[in-house]
Coordinates of C-alpha atoms and ligand atoms in Angstrom, one line a residue:
Chain A
M255 CA 118.0 116.4 90.2
I256 CA 116.2 118.3 92.9
E257 CA 116.0 122.2 92.5
I258 CA 114.8 124.4 95.1
R259 CA 114.3 128.0 94.7
N260 CA 113.2 130.5 97.4
L261 CA 111.5 128.0 99.4
T262 CA 109.6 129.4 102.4
K263 CA 106.9 128.0 104.7
R264 CA 105.0 129.9 107.4
Y265 CA 103.1 128.5 110.0
G266 CA 101.0 131.4 111.2
A267 CA 103.5 133.9 112.7
L268 CA 106.0 131.1 112.7
T269 CA 108.5 130.9 109.7
A270 CA 109.6 127.4 109.7
V271 CA 111.4 127.4 106.5
N272 CA 113.0 130.7 105.5
D273 CA 113.9 131.5 101.9
I274 CA 116.1 128.4 101.4
S275 CA 117.5 127.6 97.6
F276 CA 119.8 124.5 96.6
T277 CA 120.1 122.1 94.0
V278 CA 121.2 118.1 94.4
S279 CA 122.5 116.3 91.5
P280 CA 122.6 112.6 90.9
G281 CA 125.5 110.7 92.8
E282 CA 125.1 113.2 95.8
V283 CA 124.1 112.1 99.2
L284 CA 123.0 115.1 101.1
G285 CA 122.9 115.3 104.9
F286 CA 120.2 117.6 106.0
L287 CA 121.5 118.8 109.4
G288 CA 120.2 120.9 112.0
P289 CA 118.8 121.0 115.5
N290 CA 115.3 120.1 116.4
G291 CA 112.8 122.4 114.9
A292 CA 115.2 123.7 112.4
G293 CA 112.8 123.2 109.6
K294 CA 114.2 119.8 108.4
S295 CA 111.1 117.7 108.2
T296 CA 109.1 120.6 107.1
T297 CA 111.1 121.1 104.2
M298 CA 111.2 117.3 103.1
K299 CA 107.4 117.2 103.2
M300 CA 107.4 120.2 100.8
I301 CA 109.7 118.4 98.3
T302 CA 107.8 115.4 98.5
G303 CA 104.4 117.3 97.8
F304 CA 102.8 116.7 101.3
L305 CA 102.8 120.4 102.1
A306 CA 102.2 123.4 99.9
P307 CA 105.0 125.9 100.2
T308 CA 104.0 129.3 101.2
S309 CA 106.3 130.6 98.5
G310 CA 109.1 129.4 96.4
A311 CA 109.1 126.4 93.9
I312 CA 110.5 122.8 93.9
S313 CA 111.4 120.6 90.9
V314 CA 112.2 116.9 91.2
C315 CA 113.5 115.0 88.3
G316 CA 112.4 118.1 86.1
H317 CA 108.5 117.9 87.6
D318 CA 107.3 120.8 89.3
V319 CA 106.0 119.3 92.6
E320 CA 103.0 121.9 92.7
N321 CA 102.0 121.7 89.2
D322 CA 102.7 118.0 88.3
P323 CA 102.6 116.3 91.8
L324 CA 102.1 112.8 90.5
A325 CA 105.1 112.7 88.2
A326 CA 107.4 114.2 90.9
K327 CA 106.0 111.7 93.4
A328 CA 106.5 108.9 91.1
C329 CA 110.2 109.2 90.9
M330 CA 110.6 109.8 94.7
G331 CA 110.7 107.2 97.5
Y332 CA 110.0 109.0 100.8
L333 CA 110.4 107.8 104.6
P334 CA 108.3 110.3 106.7
E335 CA 109.7 111.1 110.3
G336 CA 108.7 108.2 112.5
A337 CA 108.1 105.8 109.5
P338 CA 104.4 105.8 109.7
S339 CA 102.6 102.9 108.1
Y340 CA 99.2 101.1 108.5
G341 CA 99.6 98.9 112.0
E342 CA 96.9 96.6 111.3
M343 CA 98.5 95.3 108.0
S344 CA 101.1 92.5 107.7
V345 CA 104.2 93.6 106.1
R346 CA 103.7 91.6 103.3
T347 CA 100.2 93.0 102.5
F348 CA 101.4 96.5 103.5
L349 CA 104.5 96.1 100.6
E350 CA 102.0 94.8 98.2
F351 CA 99.7 97.7 98.7
I352 CA 102.5 100.0 97.9
A353 CA 103.6 97.8 94.9
D354 CA 99.8 98.1 93.4
I355 CA 100.1 102.1 93.8
R356 CA 103.5 102.0 92.6
R357 CA 102.1 100.0 89.6
L358 CA 104.7 97.2 89.7
S359 CA 103.3 94.2 88.2
G360 CA 104.7 90.8 86.8
E361 CA 108.5 89.9 87.0
R362 CA 109.5 93.3 87.8
R363 CA 107.1 93.4 90.9
R364 CA 108.5 90.1 92.1
T365 CA 112.1 90.9 91.6
R366 CA 111.5 94.5 93.3
L367 CA 109.6 92.8 96.4
D368 CA 112.2 90.3 96.8
D369 CA 114.8 92.9 96.7
V370 CA 114.0 94.9 99.2
I371 CA 112.7 92.2 101.4
A372 CA 116.1 90.7 101.6
R373 CA 118.2 94.2 101.7
L374 CA 116.1 95.2 104.8
Q375 CA 115.9 91.4 106.2
L376 CA 112.2 91.4 106.4
G377 CA 112.0 87.8 105.6
S378 CA 111.3 86.9 109.2
V379 CA 108.5 89.1 109.8
L380 CA 106.7 89.1 106.3
E381 CA 103.5 87.8 108.1
Q382 CA 103.5 89.7 111.1
M383 CA 101.2 92.7 111.9
I384 CA 103.2 95.8 111.5
E385 CA 102.4 97.4 114.9
T386 CA 103.5 94.4 116.5
L387 CA 107.0 95.0 115.2
S388 CA 110.0 96.2 117.3
K389 CA 111.0 100.0 116.4
G390 CA 113.9 99.1 114.2
F391 CA 111.9 96.4 112.0
K392 CA 109.1 99.3 111.6
R393 CA 111.9 101.6 110.4
R394 CA 113.0 99.0 108.0
V395 CA 109.5 98.5 106.7
G396 CA 109.4 102.2 106.2
L397 CA 112.7 101.9 104.2
A398 CA 111.6 98.9 102.1
Q399 CA 108.2 100.9 101.2
A400 CA 110.3 103.9 99.9
L401 CA 112.8 101.8 98.0
L402 CA 110.4 99.3 96.4
H403 CA 110.0 101.3 93.2
D404 CA 113.9 101.7 92.9
P405 CA 113.1 105.5 92.7
Q406 CA 115.7 108.1 91.4
V407 CA 115.2 110.4 94.3
L408 CA 115.0 109.2 97.9
I409 CA 114.0 111.5 100.9
L410 CA 114.8 110.0 104.1
D411 CA 113.5 111.9 107.5
E412 CA 115.7 110.6 110.2
P413 CA 116.3 107.0 108.9
T414 CA 118.1 105.8 111.6
D415 CA 116.4 107.6 114.5
G416 CA 115.6 105.1 117.5
L417 CA 117.9 102.1 116.0
D418 CA 120.6 100.3 117.8
P419 CA 124.4 100.8 116.6
N420 CA 124.0 97.5 114.7
Q421 CA 120.8 98.6 112.9
K422 CA 122.3 102.0 112.3
H423 CA 125.2 100.4 110.6
Q424 CA 123.1 98.4 108.6
V425 CA 121.1 101.5 107.5
R426 CA 124.1 103.5 106.5
T427 CA 125.7 100.5 104.5
L428 CA 122.4 100.3 102.6
I429 CA 122.4 104.1 101.7
N430 CA 126.2 103.6 100.5
D431 CA 125.4 100.8 98.1
M432 CA 122.8 102.6 96.7
S433 CA 124.4 105.9 96.4
K434 CA 126.0 105.5 92.8
D435 CA 123.6 107.2 90.5
K436 CA 120.5 108.3 92.9
I437 CA 120.0 111.4 94.7
I438 CA 119.7 110.8 98.4
V439 CA 118.7 113.4 100.9
I440 CA 118.9 112.4 104.6
S441 CA 118.2 114.3 107.6
T442 CA 119.5 113.8 110.6
H443 CA 120.8 115.7 113.9
I444 CA 123.5 112.8 114.4
L445 CA 126.7 114.3 112.9
E446 CA 128.7 110.8 112.8
E447 CA 126.0 110.0 110.2
V448 CA 127.2 112.6 107.9
D449 CA 130.5 111.3 107.9
A450 CA 129.5 108.1 107.3
V451 CA 127.4 108.3 104.5
C452 CA 127.2 111.9 103.1
N453 CA 129.2 113.5 100.5
R454 CA 127.5 116.9 101.1
A455 CA 126.1 118.7 104.2
I456 CA 123.6 121.3 104.4
I457 CA 123.3 122.9 107.9
I458 CA 119.8 124.9 108.5
A459 CA 118.8 126.3 112.0
G460 CA 115.7 128.5 112.5
G461 CA 114.6 127.9 109.0
K462 CA 117.4 129.3 107.4
L463 CA 120.4 127.8 105.2
L464 CA 123.5 128.5 107.2
A465 CA 126.2 126.3 105.5
D466 CA 126.3 124.1 102.4
A467 CA 129.8 122.4 101.7
T468 CA 131.3 118.7 102.0
P469 CA 131.6 117.3 105.4
K470 CA 135.5 117.6 105.1
E471 CA 135.2 121.4 104.4
L472 CA 132.8 122.0 107.0
A473 CA 134.9 120.0 109.6
A474 CA 137.8 122.2 108.5
R475 CA 136.0 125.4 109.7
A476 CA 136.5 124.9 113.3
P477 CA 139.9 125.0 114.9
S478 CA 139.5 121.6 116.3
G479 CA 138.6 120.1 113.1
R480 CA 135.6 118.5 114.5
L481 CA 132.1 118.7 112.7
D482 CA 130.6 118.9 116.2
D483 CA 132.3 122.1 117.0
V484 CA 131.2 123.6 113.7
F485 CA 127.7 122.4 114.1
R486 CA 127.5 123.9 117.5
Q487 CA 129.1 127.4 116.3
I488 CA 126.9 127.5 113.3
T489 CA 123.5 126.7 114.8
T490 CA 124.2 128.8 117.9
G491 CA 125.3 131.8 115.8
Q492 CA 128.8 131.9 117.0
K493 CA 130.1 131.9 113.4
N494 CA 133.5 133.3 114.1
A495 CA 135.1 130.0 112.8
A496 CA 133.1 130.1 109.4
Chain B
M249 CA 90.9 104.2 88.8
H250 CA 93.9 101.9 89.5
N251 CA 94.5 104.0 92.4
I252 CA 91.2 104.0 93.6
K253 CA 91.1 100.3 93.7
G254 CA 94.3 99.8 95.3
I255 CA 93.3 102.2 98.3
F256 CA 89.7 100.6 98.4
R257 CA 91.1 97.0 98.6
R258 CA 93.8 98.1 101.3
E259 CA 91.0 100.0 103.4
F260 CA 88.5 97.2 102.8
S261 CA 90.5 94.4 104.1
S262 CA 91.8 96.7 107.0
Y263 CA 88.1 96.5 108.4
F264 CA 88.4 92.8 108.8
A265 CA 91.9 93.0 110.3
T266 CA 90.6 93.3 113.7
P267 CA 87.7 91.8 115.7
L268 CA 86.1 95.2 115.7
A269 CA 84.6 94.7 112.3
L270 CA 83.0 91.6 113.9
V271 CA 81.6 93.3 116.8
F272 CA 80.1 96.0 114.7
I273 CA 78.5 93.7 112.5
V274 CA 76.9 91.9 115.2
F275 CA 75.9 95.0 117.2
F276 CA 74.3 96.2 113.9
L277 CA 72.4 92.9 113.2
M278 CA 71.1 92.5 117.0
L279 CA 69.9 96.1 117.1
A280 CA 68.2 96.1 113.2
A281 CA 66.5 93.0 114.2
G282 CA 65.8 93.9 117.6
F283 CA 64.3 97.4 116.7
A284 CA 62.1 95.5 114.0
F285 CA 60.6 93.0 116.6
Q286 CA 60.6 95.1 119.5
F287 CA 59.1 98.3 118.4
G288 CA 58.0 97.8 115.0
R289 CA 55.9 94.9 116.1
F290 CA 57.1 92.8 113.2
Y291 CA 55.0 89.8 113.8
E292 CA 51.9 91.4 115.6
R293 CA 50.9 93.6 112.4
G294 CA 50.3 90.6 110.5
Q295 CA 51.8 91.9 107.4
A296 CA 54.4 90.2 105.4
D297 CA 56.9 93.1 104.5
L298 CA 59.9 94.8 106.0
A299 CA 58.7 98.2 106.5
P300 CA 58.9 98.2 110.5
F301 CA 62.8 97.0 109.8
F302 CA 63.6 99.7 107.5
S303 CA 62.0 102.5 109.5
F304 CA 64.4 102.1 112.1
H305 CA 67.4 102.3 109.9
P306 CA 67.8 105.9 109.9
W307 CA 68.1 106.1 113.6
L308 CA 70.3 103.2 113.7
Y309 CA 72.5 104.6 111.0
L310 CA 72.9 107.9 112.9
F311 CA 75.0 106.3 115.4
L312 CA 76.4 103.1 113.5
M313 CA 77.6 105.1 110.4
S314 CA 78.9 107.9 112.4
A315 CA 80.9 105.4 114.0
I316 CA 82.5 103.8 110.9
S317 CA 83.3 107.0 109.4
M318 CA 84.6 108.7 112.5
R319 CA 87.9 106.9 111.9
L320 CA 88.3 107.1 108.1
W321 CA 90.8 110.2 108.0
A322 CA 91.3 111.1 111.9
E323 CA 93.1 108.0 112.2
E324 CA 95.1 108.3 109.1
R325 CA 96.0 111.6 110.6
K326 CA 96.8 110.4 114.1
S327 CA 99.2 107.6 113.0
G328 CA 100.7 109.7 110.5
S329 CA 100.0 107.3 107.7
I330 CA 98.2 110.3 106.0
E331 CA 101.8 111.5 105.4
L332 CA 102.7 108.5 103.6
L333 CA 99.4 108.0 101.6
M334 CA 99.6 111.5 100.4
T335 CA 103.2 111.1 99.1
L336 CA 102.3 108.2 96.9
P337 CA 101.4 109.1 93.5
V338 CA 97.7 109.5 94.0
T339 CA 95.5 112.4 94.1
T340 CA 93.8 113.5 97.2
W341 CA 90.3 113.0 95.4
Q342 CA 91.5 109.5 94.7
A343 CA 92.3 108.9 98.0
V344 CA 88.8 110.2 99.4
I345 CA 86.8 108.0 97.2
G346 CA 88.6 104.8 97.6
K347 CA 88.5 105.4 101.3
Y348 CA 84.9 106.1 101.2
L349 CA 83.9 103.5 98.9
A350 CA 85.4 101.1 101.2
A351 CA 83.5 102.3 104.1
W352 CA 80.4 102.1 102.1
A353 CA 81.0 98.7 100.9
F354 CA 81.5 97.7 104.4
A355 CA 78.4 99.2 105.5
G356 CA 76.6 97.2 102.6
V357 CA 78.2 94.0 104.0
A358 CA 76.6 94.7 107.2
L359 CA 73.3 95.5 105.6
A360 CA 73.4 92.5 103.2
L361 CA 74.0 90.3 106.6
T362 CA 70.4 91.0 107.6
F363 CA 69.1 88.8 104.8
P364 CA 67.4 86.3 107.4
M365 CA 64.9 89.0 107.9
W366 CA 64.1 88.8 104.5
I367 CA 63.9 85.0 104.5
T368 CA 61.8 85.4 107.5
V369 CA 59.1 87.4 105.8
N370 CA 59.0 85.2 102.7
Y371 CA 58.5 82.1 105.2
L372 CA 55.8 84.0 106.9
G373 CA 53.8 85.3 103.9
N374 CA 54.2 86.5 100.5
P375 CA 55.8 90.0 100.6
D376 CA 56.3 92.2 97.6
N377 CA 59.9 91.5 97.0
G378 CA 60.5 94.4 94.8
A379 CA 59.4 96.6 97.7
V380 CA 61.9 94.7 99.8
L381 CA 64.8 95.3 97.3
A382 CA 63.8 98.9 96.9
G383 CA 64.2 99.3 100.6
Y384 CA 67.5 97.7 100.6
I385 CA 68.7 100.0 98.0
G386 CA 67.1 102.7 99.7
S387 CA 68.9 102.1 103.0
W388 CA 72.2 101.6 101.7
L389 CA 71.9 104.7 99.5
M390 CA 71.1 106.5 103.0
A391 CA 74.0 104.8 104.8
G392 CA 76.0 106.4 101.8
G393 CA 74.8 110.1 102.8
F394 CA 75.7 109.5 106.2
L395 CA 79.1 108.0 105.5
A396 CA 79.9 111.2 103.2
I397 CA 79.3 113.3 105.8
G398 CA 81.2 111.3 108.4
A399 CA 84.0 111.4 106.2
C400 CA 84.1 115.0 105.8
M401 CA 83.8 115.4 109.7
S402 CA 86.5 113.0 110.1
A403 CA 88.8 114.9 107.6
A404 CA 88.6 118.1 109.7
T405 CA 89.8 116.7 112.9
R406 CA 92.3 114.2 114.6
N407 CA 90.0 113.5 117.3
Q408 CA 87.7 110.5 116.6
V409 CA 85.3 111.4 119.4
I410 CA 84.6 114.8 117.9
A411 CA 84.3 113.6 114.4
F412 CA 81.7 111.5 115.8
I413 CA 79.8 114.0 117.5
F414 CA 80.1 116.5 114.6
T415 CA 78.7 113.7 112.3
V416 CA 75.6 112.7 114.4
V417 CA 74.5 116.5 114.7
I418 CA 74.6 117.2 110.9
C419 CA 73.1 113.9 110.1
F420 CA 70.5 114.3 112.9
G421 CA 69.6 117.6 111.0
F422 CA 69.4 115.9 107.6
L423 CA 67.1 113.3 109.2
L424 CA 64.8 115.5 111.2
S425 CA 64.2 118.0 108.6
G426 CA 62.2 115.4 106.6
Y427 CA 60.1 114.4 109.6
P428 CA 56.4 115.5 109.6
I429 CA 56.6 116.7 113.4
V430 CA 59.1 119.0 112.3
L431 CA 57.6 120.1 109.0
D432 CA 54.3 120.8 110.7
L433 CA 56.1 122.9 113.3
V434 CA 57.7 124.9 110.4
S435 CA 54.7 125.0 108.0
G436 CA 52.8 126.7 110.7
W437 CA 54.5 130.1 109.9
A438 CA 57.0 129.7 106.9
P439 CA 56.1 129.8 103.1
R440 CA 55.2 126.4 101.2
V441 CA 58.4 126.4 99.2
L442 CA 60.6 126.8 102.2
V443 CA 58.7 123.4 103.7
D444 CA 59.1 121.9 100.6
A445 CA 62.6 122.8 100.1
L446 CA 63.6 121.7 103.8
A447 CA 61.7 118.3 103.3
S448 CA 63.6 117.6 99.9
L449 CA 66.8 118.3 101.4
S450 CA 66.3 115.5 104.1
F451 CA 67.7 111.9 104.0
Y452 CA 64.4 110.7 105.6
T453 CA 62.0 112.0 102.6
H454 CA 64.2 110.2 100.1
F455 CA 64.6 107.2 101.8
E456 CA 60.9 106.9 102.6
A457 CA 60.2 107.4 98.9
I458 CA 62.5 104.7 97.8
S459 CA 61.6 102.3 100.4
K460 CA 57.9 102.6 99.4
G461 CA 59.0 100.7 96.5
V462 CA 59.4 103.1 94.0
I463 CA 62.9 103.9 92.4
D464 CA 62.8 107.4 91.3
L465 CA 65.3 109.0 89.5
R466 CA 65.1 112.2 91.4
D467 CA 65.8 110.1 94.6
L468 CA 68.8 108.7 93.3
L469 CA 70.2 112.1 92.1
Y470 CA 69.3 113.6 95.3
F471 CA 71.8 110.7 97.1
G472 CA 74.4 110.9 94.4
T473 CA 74.5 114.7 95.0
V474 CA 74.6 114.8 98.8
I475 CA 77.3 112.1 98.4
G476 CA 79.3 113.9 95.8
V477 CA 78.9 117.1 97.4
W478 CA 80.5 116.3 100.8
L479 CA 83.3 114.2 99.4
A480 CA 84.3 117.4 97.4
A481 CA 84.1 119.0 100.8
T482 CA 86.5 116.1 102.2
T483 CA 88.9 116.7 99.6
I484 CA 89.0 120.5 100.3
V485 CA 89.3 120.0 103.9
L486 CA 92.2 117.5 103.5
D487 CA 94.0 119.7 101.0
M488 CA 93.6 122.5 103.3
K489 CA 94.5 120.9 106.7
K490 CA 96.3 117.8 106.0
A491 CA 99.4 118.5 108.0
D492 CA 97.7 119.7 111.1
Ligands
ADP796 N1 101.9 121.8 111.7 C1 102.4 122.6 112.2 N2 101.9 123.7 112.8 C2 102.5 124.6 113.4 N3 104.0 124.7 113.5 C3 104.8 123.6 113.0 C4 104.2 122.4 112.4 N4 104.8 121.5 112.0 C5 106.1 122.0 112.2 N5 106.1 123.1 113.1 C6 107.2 124.0 113.7 O1 107.9 124.3 112.7 C7 109.4 124.2 113.1 C8 110.0 123.3 112.0 O2 109.5 122.0 112.5 P1 110.3 120.9 111.7 O3 110.4 120.9 110.4 O4 109.6 119.4 112.2 O5 111.9 120.7 112.3 P2 112.8 119.3 112.4 O6 112.5 118.6 111.5 O7 114.2 120.0 111.8 O8 112.9 119.1 113.6 C9 109.3 123.9 114.5 O9 109.1 124.9 115.2 C10 107.8 123.2 114.7 O10 107.3 123.6 115.9
MG797 MG1 111.9 116.6 111.8

């Protein structure tokens, strides 16, 4: 369960996230939609405890992110925007490091490592330095790191950005496979992705929450029945169809 | 402890993942030995000890420790890996300590590799090996002080060059305030307590004291405090501006 109440983040005079509230329950795959600069990444950074909110409260798996950050972080896996990692490490030593910090040991450590390596098809690049990998592989290493401890909650910031169509398809299949009992939040500005993997969509722009519905309901708001049109109407302020 | 160990191991091995570490160590060894032989008149003094070798460490460290520490946090920030690290279930303090200890251990490896100097003096004469050991301990503690200052500067900026320059400037102050030339200048007009306070704040004073062969608890406490204070400052700086 993720509960977000009146979340606000200001950078100086700019309000990047403006009084947003919502909750996400297990089994939901939430698409976080919005144009560039909408405040998607900022919201995710606050959920994962990287940034402190200016005001408002977040709880993840029943743990308040500000008061009990370690417990909240332990039940989350996070792919930050751009999938940063340690370039000078090999894929294997990087994943071993994450396994250490996630306190995976013994048999479970081995099965979890084998599982993510197989799921993300990293077997062929295990000994390669991360900085020499292609963009698609780097993204998959970032995903593997997020999935390693089999977290209850997954926060993925633009997981398919920069991937080719086949890789996009693979990542979407992966998300679909995992979605049964987890909470997954993915941010994107690619609308077909929402159709492909999400069962709920939130649209934000200018830091404000503008819509919260299933992709189907959203699409029905436009005369054309197309999600793109709804997105454009909502985020450019022409809400006549809403 | 578990987290500190994990972060330490990752960081420490990352030093050796690129040829940079090797270059650094070779550079360090060449300078350390070169200074001792050239300017310290290592042979000509006719004394079997490592005093001329250690006496250049403060100046060597001014640049070399600043070079190690500048990348500590600036690089995490630049590559974005800081976001990964700080969203793992570790506290900022654990990350600060783990990374710092890795840098300090790396400095220790470089220092330990100067052991041929020690073999040389033992070959040439009969040095007081207790004093040599004290010199090494003092030097390593001083390196720790430099690195703690550098860690804090590195946390404050994503630009490594700026981190380097600020570290050099601050460390220069911490060194110079203990040198007789500076103290003489000040003692002309300042009250005695101020002069003593200034001297007791300096790395140089405490390093000198230890490398004379006397390991006084107060000198150890001094370095412990300096390192602790600067690392606490690093933690605060990171919490305040890790996302910038
Ligand atoms: N560290 C920062 N300092 C100042 N402004 C920032 C910072 N990070 C993001 N912003 C601003 O906050 C707004 C929201 O950014 P972001 O959350 O990254 O948007 P999105 O992920 O939806 O594209 C943007 O206008 C961006 O320029
Ligand atoms: Mg973003």
